[in-house]
Amino acid sequence: MKIAVVALGKIGLPLAVQFADADPSHEVVGVDVNQAVVDLVNQGVEPFPGEAHLGEKLAELVPAGRLRATTEYAEAIPGADAVVLVVPLFVDADGQPDFGWMDEATRSLAPHLSPGTLVSYETTLPVGTTRGRWKPMIEEFSGLTEGSDFHLVFSPERVLTGRVFADLRRYPKLVGGLTEAGTQKAVEFYEAVLDFDEREDLPRPNGVWDMGSAEAAEMAKLAETTYRDVNIGLANQFARYADTVGIDVQRVIEACNSQPYSHIHQPGIAVGGHCIPVYPRLYLSTDPDATVVRNAREANAAMPEYAVARAESLLGSLSGLRVVVLGASYRGKVKETAFSGVFGTVEALRARGAHVLVHDPMFTDEELAAHGWEPYHWTPGQPGEPIDVAIVQADHPEYAQLTGADLPGLRLLLDGRRVTDPAAFTGVPRLTIGGGEPVTA
């Protein structure tokens, strides 16, 4: 097959590599608007760090001629048996989907479609988007008719950055088309390019699952991620109450989850990333009456402010204090700030007059400064700069090794991820989310 992958980001590029690696006879062409990304891919070099096995696979597949990249749709799309899109979808300040990039990509590829092509959108979408937006747009700009000249399906990516290849094997591939023929073609395509782990815990064999319609596939992706946001929102509600009554919520959650029908997630200072903070808003865009979803999203978005307020209540005032936010990333070991809690935490600290610094082992000083943050300097094994308050925002493994000696002058540690060792901070009050009273070793 000739396979085109549109957008070579942290999901699209591993997908392109997976397709190329599935069969030596496949020809895979990636399209991206970023010339620098295209150049690196064509050199067999990974353009972003942190994705397991990506670099070694690129170094093998690109020189062998099985994968290449381009900025030209006219080079990638004609003659393709399948076109897979993983173009980012954003939400605006009001939580409404912003289709700008996806619209542009769709209009750009459509004129180059060849009859018989399968077009699969993998970007998470509001329910009804595949049928109501992409079908008429592709038909308008291609002059082709869906269902006879080309087939359109939705098949959501269900992988986590850093472990894409493992997740592609572990989780069923969901497919929903606009016609039975389109769905069947998509099932055959994904069965040809993916392998699956055996899983006895699933209600049916692991593999490509026909969802019956594009709308069902769209909702499945939104529902599985929205569930996580709602669950974390509940955990954060429990944590805030535990703080008011002096209970360690971690003991409560562990006790609850010892019973098989309870699966309470972990509370924390923030819910970040491209997925969990965003997809509930996409769901709400077509189901605005979903009050449970809305309330959980608002509760999670308020956690950075809550954490900073707790620190302020213990110290009396943060005005003029040097406060370091440890972690710009939205989660540990991922160099990505999308919807990271660092933004809300820094904003809440600055509003209280604190002198705010930011540290992240994955970012350079220049990268931190580009966000408008003053870099804080500390490396494991060496004391950092004098600081009054430290707030752990991301669970990077380096922060699990922190001690009081690493942060000279420290008056308060607020561990928003529960990664630090209380015994390593002798004489320093240590707060956690839902930890009840501050602990001093």
Short mmCIF file of C-alpha atoms in Angstrom, two decimals:
data_model
loop_
_atom_site.label_atom_id
_atom_site.label_comp_id
_atom_site.label_asym_id
_atom_site.label_seq_id
_atom_site.Cartn_x
_atom_site.Cartn_y
_atom_site.Cartn_z
CA MET A 1 0.00 0.00 0.00
CA LYS A 2 0.85 3.63 -0.35
CA ILE A 3 -0.10 5.35 2.91
CA ALA A 4 -0.10 9.08 3.58
CA VAL A 5 0.00 10.42 7.13
CA VAL A 6 -0.98 14.06 7.58
CA ALA A 7 0.81 15.84 10.47
CA LEU A 8 4.03 14.33 11.82
CA GLY A 9 3.61 15.25 15.46
CA LYS A 10 4.04 13.15 18.58
CA ILE A 11 1.29 10.78 17.45
CA GLY A 12 1.40 11.13 13.67
CA LEU A 13 5.09 10.38 13.25
CA PRO A 14 5.04 7.17 15.35
CA LEU A 15 1.95 6.10 13.37
CA ALA A 16 3.79 6.66 10.10
CA VAL A 17 6.70 4.64 11.44
CA GLN A 18 4.35 1.86 12.55
CA PHE A 19 2.77 1.68 9.10
CA ALA A 20 6.14 1.61 7.35
CA ASP A 21 7.45 -1.02 9.75
CA ALA A 22 4.44 -3.30 9.28
CA ASP A 23 5.43 -4.48 5.79
CA PRO A 24 8.55 -3.76 3.68
CA SER A 25 6.36 -3.28 0.62
CA HIS A 26 4.44 -0.34 2.10
CA GLU A 27 5.30 3.15 0.90
CA VAL A 28 4.63 5.71 3.63
CA VAL A 29 4.74 9.46 3.03
CA GLY A 30 4.26 11.93 5.85
CA VAL A 31 3.01 15.47 5.27
CA ASP A 32 3.79 18.31 7.65
CA VAL A 33 3.73 22.09 7.33
CA ASN A 34 6.91 22.38 9.41
CA GLN A 35 9.91 22.21 7.11
CA ALA A 36 12.28 21.59 10.02
CA VAL A 37 10.32 18.48 11.06
CA VAL A 38 10.26 17.24 7.47
CA ASP A 39 14.03 17.72 7.12
CA LEU A 40 14.79 15.84 10.33
CA VAL A 41 12.52 12.94 9.40
CA ASN A 42 14.16 12.68 6.01
CA GLN A 43 17.51 12.51 7.78
CA GLY A 44 16.24 9.63 9.91
CA VAL A 45 16.38 11.77 13.05
CA GLU A 46 13.55 12.05 15.58
CA PRO A 47 12.39 15.69 15.78
CA PHE A 48 11.25 15.42 19.41
CA PRO A 49 12.67 13.41 22.31
CA GLY A 50 11.00 10.95 24.61
CA GLU A 51 9.19 8.47 22.33
CA ALA A 52 10.42 4.94 23.00
CA HIS A 53 11.98 3.23 19.95
CA LEU A 54 11.14 6.08 17.58
CA GLY A 55 14.73 7.11 16.89
CA GLU A 56 15.98 3.63 16.15
CA LYS A 57 13.04 2.85 13.86
CA LEU A 58 13.49 6.10 11.92
CA ALA A 59 17.18 5.35 11.49
CA GLU A 60 16.24 2.01 9.93
CA LEU A 61 13.18 2.86 7.84
CA VAL A 62 14.18 6.17 6.24
CA PRO A 63 17.50 5.01 4.70
CA ALA A 64 15.69 1.91 3.43
CA GLY A 65 13.29 4.14 1.49
CA ARG A 66 10.21 2.92 3.36
CA LEU A 67 9.34 6.28 4.91
CA ARG A 68 9.80 9.84 3.75
CA ALA A 69 8.35 13.25 4.57
CA THR A 70 7.26 16.27 2.55
CA THR A 71 5.48 19.58 2.91
CA GLU A 72 3.59 18.99 -0.35
CA TYR A 73 0.15 17.38 -0.35
CA ALA A 74 0.49 16.95 -4.10
CA GLU A 75 3.37 14.56 -3.47
CA ALA A 76 1.83 12.52 -0.67
CA ILE A 77 -1.90 12.17 -1.39
CA PRO A 78 -2.29 11.11 -5.07
CA GLY A 79 -2.40 7.35 -5.46
CA ALA A 80 -2.59 6.70 -1.73
CA ASP A 81 -4.59 3.66 -0.66
CA ALA A 82 -5.12 5.26 2.73
CA VAL A 83 -4.78 8.78 4.15
CA VAL A 84 -4.58 9.08 7.92
CA LEU A 85 -4.95 12.50 9.58
CA VAL A 86 -3.65 13.35 13.03
CA VAL A 87 -3.82 17.14 12.77
CA PRO A 88 -4.24 18.97 16.10
CA LEU A 89 -7.67 20.22 17.14
CA PHE A 90 -7.67 23.04 19.68
CA VAL A 91 -10.26 24.60 21.94
CA ASP A 92 -10.70 28.35 22.26
CA ALA A 93 -10.98 30.43 25.44
CA ASP A 94 -14.67 29.55 25.70
CA GLY A 95 -14.00 25.83 25.43
CA GLN A 96 -15.32 25.57 21.86
CA PRO A 97 -13.45 23.50 19.24
CA ASP A 98 -11.17 25.44 16.93
CA PHE A 99 -11.00 23.52 13.64
CA GLY A 100 -8.61 25.95 11.94
CA TRP A 101 -5.68 23.60 11.38
CA MET A 102 -7.88 20.61 10.58
CA ASP A 103 -9.95 22.60 8.09
CA GLU A 104 -6.81 23.76 6.33
CA ALA A 105 -5.40 20.24 6.15
CA THR A 106 -8.67 18.83 4.85
CA ARG A 107 -9.00 21.48 2.16
CA SER A 108 -5.36 20.91 1.19
CA LEU A 109 -5.57 17.15 0.80
CA ALA A 110 -9.01 16.86 -0.81
CA PRO A 111 -8.11 18.12 -4.31
CA HIS A 112 -5.40 15.46 -4.55
CA LEU A 113 -7.49 12.44 -3.54
CA SER A 114 -7.54 9.52 -5.93
CA PRO A 115 -10.70 7.45 -6.38
CA GLY A 116 -10.84 4.49 -4.03
CA THR A 117 -8.86 6.13 -1.21
CA LEU A 118 -9.67 5.43 2.43
CA VAL A 119 -9.55 8.60 4.54
CA SER A 120 -9.27 8.07 8.30
CA TYR A 121 -9.37 10.84 10.89
CA GLU A 122 -7.61 9.91 14.14
CA THR A 123 -7.74 13.30 15.88
CA THR A 124 -10.30 13.31 18.68
CA LEU A 125 -13.49 15.03 17.47
CA PRO A 126 -16.88 16.18 18.79
CA VAL A 127 -19.62 13.68 18.00
CA GLY A 128 -20.92 14.17 14.47
CA THR A 129 -17.87 15.93 13.04
CA THR A 130 -16.78 13.20 10.62
CA ARG A 131 -20.19 13.03 8.96
CA GLY A 132 -21.28 16.63 9.34
CA ARG A 133 -18.03 18.50 8.65
CA TRP A 134 -15.38 16.38 6.93
CA LYS A 135 -17.64 14.51 4.49
CA PRO A 136 -19.12 17.64 2.83
CA MET A 137 -15.79 19.46 2.93
CA ILE A 138 -13.88 16.66 1.22
CA GLU A 139 -16.65 16.19 -1.34
CA GLU A 140 -16.66 19.93 -2.11
CA PHE A 141 -12.92 20.27 -2.62
CA SER A 142 -12.31 16.90 -4.30
CA GLY A 143 -15.36 16.60 -6.53
CA LEU A 144 -15.65 13.00 -5.34
CA THR A 145 -18.57 11.32 -3.58
CA GLU A 146 -18.13 9.59 -0.23
CA GLY A 147 -19.25 5.97 -0.26
CA SER A 148 -18.61 5.46 -3.95
CA ASP A 149 -15.47 7.43 -4.90
CA PHE A 150 -13.77 7.40 -1.50
CA HIS A 151 -14.44 6.12 2.01
CA LEU A 152 -14.36 8.21 5.16
CA VAL A 153 -14.02 6.82 8.70
CA PHE A 154 -13.15 7.91 12.19
CA SER A 155 -10.63 5.83 14.14
CA PRO A 156 -9.39 7.58 17.28
CA GLU A 157 -5.81 7.38 18.44
CA ARG A 158 -5.75 5.84 21.92
CA VAL A 159 -2.07 6.05 22.76
CA LEU A 160 0.04 7.90 25.29
CA THR A 161 3.04 9.97 24.29
CA GLY A 162 6.23 8.13 25.19
CA ARG A 163 4.77 4.65 24.70
CA VAL A 164 2.90 4.88 21.40
CA PHE A 165 4.18 1.62 19.92
CA ALA A 166 3.31 -0.39 23.03
CA ASP A 167 -0.13 1.19 23.25
CA LEU A 168 -0.87 0.46 19.59
CA ARG A 169 -0.48 -3.21 20.44
CA ARG A 170 -2.28 -3.14 23.76
CA TYR A 171 -5.53 -1.31 23.02
CA PRO A 172 -8.24 -2.27 20.51
CA LYS A 173 -8.34 -0.09 17.41
CA LEU A 174 -11.80 1.46 17.18
CA VAL A 175 -13.24 2.11 13.72
CA GLY A 176 -16.49 3.77 12.71
CA GLY A 177 -17.44 4.59 9.14
CA LEU A 178 -20.24 6.33 7.30
CA THR A 179 -21.04 3.19 5.30
CA GLU A 180 -20.56 -0.52 5.88
CA ALA A 181 -18.21 -0.69 2.92
CA GLY A 182 -16.06 2.12 4.30
CA THR A 183 -15.92 0.54 7.72
CA GLN A 184 -14.89 -2.80 6.25
CA LYS A 185 -12.14 -1.17 4.23
CA ALA A 186 -10.85 0.56 7.37
CA VAL A 187 -10.92 -2.68 9.34
CA GLU A 188 -8.87 -4.38 6.64
CA PHE A 189 -6.42 -1.48 6.51
CA TYR A 190 -5.74 -1.36 10.24
CA GLU A 191 -5.52 -5.14 10.48
CA ALA A 192 -2.78 -4.96 7.85
CA VAL A 193 -0.68 -2.34 9.67
CA LEU A 194 -1.21 -3.17 13.36
CA ASP A 195 -0.49 -6.17 15.59
CA PHE A 196 -2.23 -6.71 18.91
CA ASP A 197 -1.35 -8.24 22.25
CA GLU A 198 -3.55 -11.01 23.55
CA ARG A 199 -5.74 -9.79 26.40
CA GLU A 200 -7.96 -12.06 28.43
CA ASP A 201 -9.57 -9.12 30.22
CA LEU A 202 -11.46 -7.89 27.14
CA PRO A 203 -15.05 -8.88 26.26
CA ARG A 204 -13.90 -9.87 22.76
CA PRO A 205 -10.52 -10.54 21.13
CA ASN A 206 -8.12 -7.65 20.95
CA GLY A 207 -7.84 -6.16 17.48
CA VAL A 208 -9.78 -3.81 15.22
CA TRP A 209 -13.27 -3.23 16.60
CA ASP A 210 -16.14 -2.09 14.37
CA MET A 211 -18.06 0.53 16.34
CA GLY A 212 -21.03 0.56 13.97
CA SER A 213 -20.82 4.25 13.07
CA ALA A 214 -18.44 7.18 13.03
CA GLU A 215 -20.50 8.81 15.79
CA ALA A 216 -20.07 5.83 18.11
CA ALA A 217 -16.31 5.85 17.54
CA GLU A 218 -16.18 9.60 18.18
CA MET A 219 -18.11 9.25 21.42
CA ALA A 220 -16.03 6.30 22.62
CA LYS A 221 -12.85 8.37 22.53
CA LEU A 222 -14.49 11.33 24.24
CA ALA A 223 -16.13 9.13 26.88
CA GLU A 224 -13.00 7.22 27.88
CA THR A 225 -11.05 10.43 28.43
CA THR A 226 -13.89 12.41 29.99
CA TYR A 227 -14.30 9.58 32.49
CA ARG A 228 -10.74 10.21 33.65
CA ASP A 229 -11.32 13.94 34.07
CA VAL A 230 -14.53 13.35 36.05
CA ASN A 231 -12.82 10.71 38.19
CA ILE A 232 -9.90 13.02 38.95
CA GLY A 233 -12.37 15.79 39.72
CA LEU A 234 -14.02 13.54 42.29
CA ALA A 235 -10.62 12.62 43.75
CA ASN A 236 -9.74 16.32 44.01
CA GLN A 237 -13.07 17.00 45.74
CA PHE A 238 -12.28 14.28 48.27
CA ALA A 239 -8.77 15.72 48.71
CA ARG A 240 -10.01 19.23 49.41
CA TYR A 241 -12.47 17.95 51.99
CA ALA A 242 -9.74 15.80 53.55
CA ASP A 243 -7.61 18.91 53.96
CA THR A 244 -10.41 20.64 55.87
CA VAL A 245 -10.88 17.78 58.34
CA GLY A 246 -7.27 16.67 58.72
CA ILE A 247 -7.49 13.33 56.88
CA ASP A 248 -4.87 11.86 54.55
CA VAL A 249 -6.94 11.18 51.44
CA GLN A 250 -4.31 8.78 50.09
CA ARG A 251 -5.14 6.27 52.80
CA VAL A 252 -8.81 6.69 52.03
CA ILE A 253 -8.31 6.10 48.30
CA GLU A 254 -6.13 3.05 48.86
CA ALA A 255 -8.77 1.61 51.16
CA CYS A 256 -11.58 2.30 48.69
CA ASN A 257 -9.69 0.80 45.77
CA SER A 258 -9.08 -2.42 47.67
CA GLN A 259 -12.71 -3.20 46.81
CA PRO A 260 -13.08 -4.20 43.12
CA TYR A 261 -15.84 -1.73 42.24
CA SER A 262 -13.91 1.37 43.27
CA HIS A 263 -11.32 2.89 40.94
CA ILE A 264 -10.71 6.35 42.38
CA HIS A 265 -7.89 8.18 40.57
CA GLN A 266 -5.20 10.32 42.18
CA PRO A 267 -5.77 13.96 43.17
CA GLY A 268 -3.17 16.53 42.28
CA ILE A 269 -2.23 20.11 41.61
CA ALA A 270 -3.33 20.06 37.95
CA VAL A 271 -4.72 18.04 35.06
CA GLY A 272 -2.74 18.82 31.94
CA GLY A 273 -1.87 17.61 28.47
CA HIS A 274 -3.51 17.58 25.07
CA CYS A 275 -6.22 15.12 26.09
CA ILE A 276 -7.78 15.12 29.55
CA PRO A 277 -8.35 18.89 29.88
CA VAL A 278 -9.50 19.22 26.26
CA TYR A 279 -11.74 16.30 25.37
CA PRO A 280 -14.38 17.00 28.04
CA ARG A 281 -14.78 20.40 26.41
CA LEU A 282 -15.23 18.75 23.02
CA TYR A 283 -17.89 16.53 24.58
CA LEU A 284 -19.60 19.53 26.15
CA SER A 285 -19.64 21.28 22.78
CA THR A 286 -22.38 18.87 21.64
CA ASP A 287 -23.85 17.96 25.06
CA PRO A 288 -23.93 21.26 26.97
CA ASP A 289 -26.33 19.84 29.59
CA ALA A 290 -23.68 17.42 30.92
CA THR A 291 -23.37 19.14 34.31
CA VAL A 292 -21.24 16.38 35.84
CA VAL A 293 -18.64 16.81 33.10
CA ARG A 294 -18.71 20.61 33.35
CA ASN A 295 -18.38 20.67 37.12
CA ALA A 296 -15.47 18.23 37.13
CA ARG A 297 -13.63 20.24 34.48
CA GLU A 298 -14.09 23.46 36.48
CA ALA A 299 -12.96 21.73 39.67
CA ASN A 300 -9.79 20.40 38.08
CA ALA A 301 -8.98 23.73 36.46
CA ALA A 302 -9.15 25.37 39.90
CA MET A 303 -6.54 23.12 41.53
CA PRO A 304 -3.44 25.30 40.93
CA GLU A 305 -5.19 28.21 42.64
CA TYR A 306 -6.23 25.93 45.49
CA ALA A 307 -2.68 24.67 45.98
CA VAL A 308 -1.19 28.15 46.07
CA ALA A 309 -3.89 29.30 48.49
CA ARG A 310 -2.94 26.46 50.84
CA ALA A 311 0.68 27.57 50.80
CA GLU A 312 -0.38 31.14 51.46
CA SER A 313 -2.59 30.13 54.39
CA LEU A 314 0.32 28.37 56.07
CA LEU A 315 2.87 31.16 55.58
CA GLY A 316 0.49 34.09 55.99
CA SER A 317 1.68 35.81 52.84
CA LEU A 318 3.66 34.96 49.72
CA SER A 319 4.40 38.57 48.82
CA GLY A 320 8.08 39.08 48.11
CA LEU A 321 8.95 35.41 48.67
CA ARG A 322 11.05 33.48 46.18
CA VAL A 323 8.91 30.56 44.99
CA VAL A 324 10.05 27.91 42.55
CA VAL A 325 7.58 25.87 40.54
CA LEU A 326 9.20 22.51 39.90
CA GLY A 327 8.03 21.23 36.56
CA ALA A 328 6.89 23.05 33.45
CA SER A 329 5.72 19.84 31.77
CA TYR A 330 2.18 18.65 32.27
CA ARG A 331 3.50 15.28 33.47
CA GLY A 332 6.78 13.62 34.27
CA LYS A 333 9.28 12.61 31.59
CA VAL A 334 7.36 14.42 28.83
CA LYS A 335 8.70 17.63 27.32
CA GLU A 336 5.33 19.24 26.70
CA THR A 337 3.56 22.17 28.37
CA ALA A 338 0.10 21.76 26.80
CA PHE A 339 -2.45 22.86 29.43
CA SER A 340 0.21 22.28 32.08
CA GLY A 341 -0.54 23.27 35.65
CA VAL A 342 2.54 25.47 35.56
CA PHE A 343 0.54 28.27 33.94
CA GLY A 344 -2.16 28.46 36.59
CA THR A 345 0.37 27.99 39.39
CA VAL A 346 2.62 30.79 38.19
CA GLU A 347 -0.39 33.07 37.66
CA ALA A 348 -1.71 32.42 41.18
CA LEU A 349 1.72 33.05 42.71
CA ARG A 350 2.30 36.27 40.80
CA ALA A 351 -1.16 37.51 41.82
CA ARG A 352 0.01 37.20 45.42
CA GLY A 353 3.19 39.16 44.82
CA ALA A 354 5.61 36.24 44.86
CA HIS A 355 8.89 36.27 42.97
CA VAL A 356 8.31 33.21 40.78
CA LEU A 357 10.92 30.96 39.20
CA VAL A 358 10.40 27.78 37.16
CA HIS A 359 12.56 24.66 36.90
CA ASP A 360 12.27 21.69 34.59
CA PRO A 361 15.08 19.23 33.83
CA MET A 362 13.80 18.75 30.27
CA PHE A 363 13.85 22.44 29.30
CA THR A 364 16.74 24.83 28.76
CA ASP A 365 16.87 28.28 30.33
CA GLU A 366 16.08 29.77 26.95
CA GLU A 367 13.01 27.58 26.51
CA LEU A 368 11.70 28.50 29.96
CA ALA A 369 12.39 32.18 29.36
CA ALA A 370 10.47 32.00 26.08
CA HIS A 371 7.35 31.32 28.17
CA GLY A 372 8.06 34.40 30.27
CA TRP A 373 9.44 32.47 33.24
CA GLU A 374 12.62 33.13 35.18
CA PRO A 375 14.64 29.89 35.22
CA TYR A 376 15.63 28.30 38.53
CA HIS A 377 18.91 26.43 38.65
CA TRP A 378 19.28 23.09 40.39
CA THR A 379 20.77 19.78 39.33
CA PRO A 380 20.68 16.54 41.36
CA GLY A 381 23.58 16.32 43.74
CA GLN A 382 24.17 20.06 43.92
CA PRO A 383 22.33 22.66 46.01
CA GLY A 384 20.08 24.99 44.08
CA GLU A 385 19.68 28.72 44.49
CA PRO A 386 18.19 30.04 47.77
CA ILE A 387 14.40 29.72 47.79
CA ASP A 388 11.55 30.24 50.25
CA VAL A 389 8.89 27.94 48.81
CA ALA A 390 8.99 25.03 46.38
CA ILE A 391 5.91 23.67 44.61
CA VAL A 392 6.20 20.33 42.81
CA GLN A 393 3.98 20.62 39.74
CA ALA A 394 5.25 17.76 37.53
CA ASP A 395 6.26 14.27 38.66
CA HIS A 396 9.66 14.19 36.99
CA PRO A 397 11.77 11.39 38.56
CA GLU A 398 14.45 13.92 39.54
CA TYR A 399 12.05 15.50 42.01
CA ALA A 400 11.56 12.22 43.86
CA GLN A 401 15.23 12.53 44.91
CA LEU A 402 14.91 16.06 46.30
CA THR A 403 16.05 16.81 49.83
CA GLY A 404 15.91 19.88 52.00
CA ALA A 405 19.63 20.40 51.37
CA ASP A 406 18.92 20.79 47.66
CA LEU A 407 16.79 23.89 48.31
CA PRO A 408 18.67 26.26 50.65
CA GLY A 409 16.44 28.48 52.80
CA LEU A 410 13.32 26.44 52.11
CA ARG A 411 10.41 27.36 54.41
CA LEU A 412 7.69 25.25 52.80
CA LEU A 413 7.46 22.39 50.32
CA LEU A 414 4.13 21.86 48.59
CA ASP A 415 4.30 18.55 46.78
CA GLY A 416 1.43 18.64 44.32
CA ARG A 417 2.24 15.15 43.00
CA ARG A 418 3.29 13.27 46.16
CA VAL A 419 6.64 12.25 44.73
CA THR A 420 9.00 13.55 47.44
CA ASP A 421 10.08 11.72 50.58
CA PRO A 422 8.84 13.47 53.76
CA ALA A 423 11.90 12.21 55.65
CA ALA A 424 14.17 14.08 53.23
CA PHE A 425 12.85 17.46 54.45
CA THR A 426 13.72 17.48 58.13
CA GLY A 427 12.34 20.56 59.83
CA VAL A 428 10.54 21.83 56.72
CA PRO A 429 6.72 21.76 56.57
CA ARG A 430 5.53 19.63 53.67
CA LEU A 431 2.05 19.96 52.18
CA THR A 432 0.32 17.61 49.76
CA ILE A 433 -3.03 17.75 47.99
CA GLY A 434 -5.40 15.98 50.36
CA GLY A 435 -2.72 15.31 52.96
CA GLY A 436 -4.66 16.94 55.78
CA GLU A 437 -2.28 18.79 58.08
CA PRO A 438 1.23 19.80 56.96
CA VAL A 439 3.87 17.26 57.88
CA THR A 440 7.22 18.20 59.38
CA ALA A 441 9.78 15.41 59.60
#
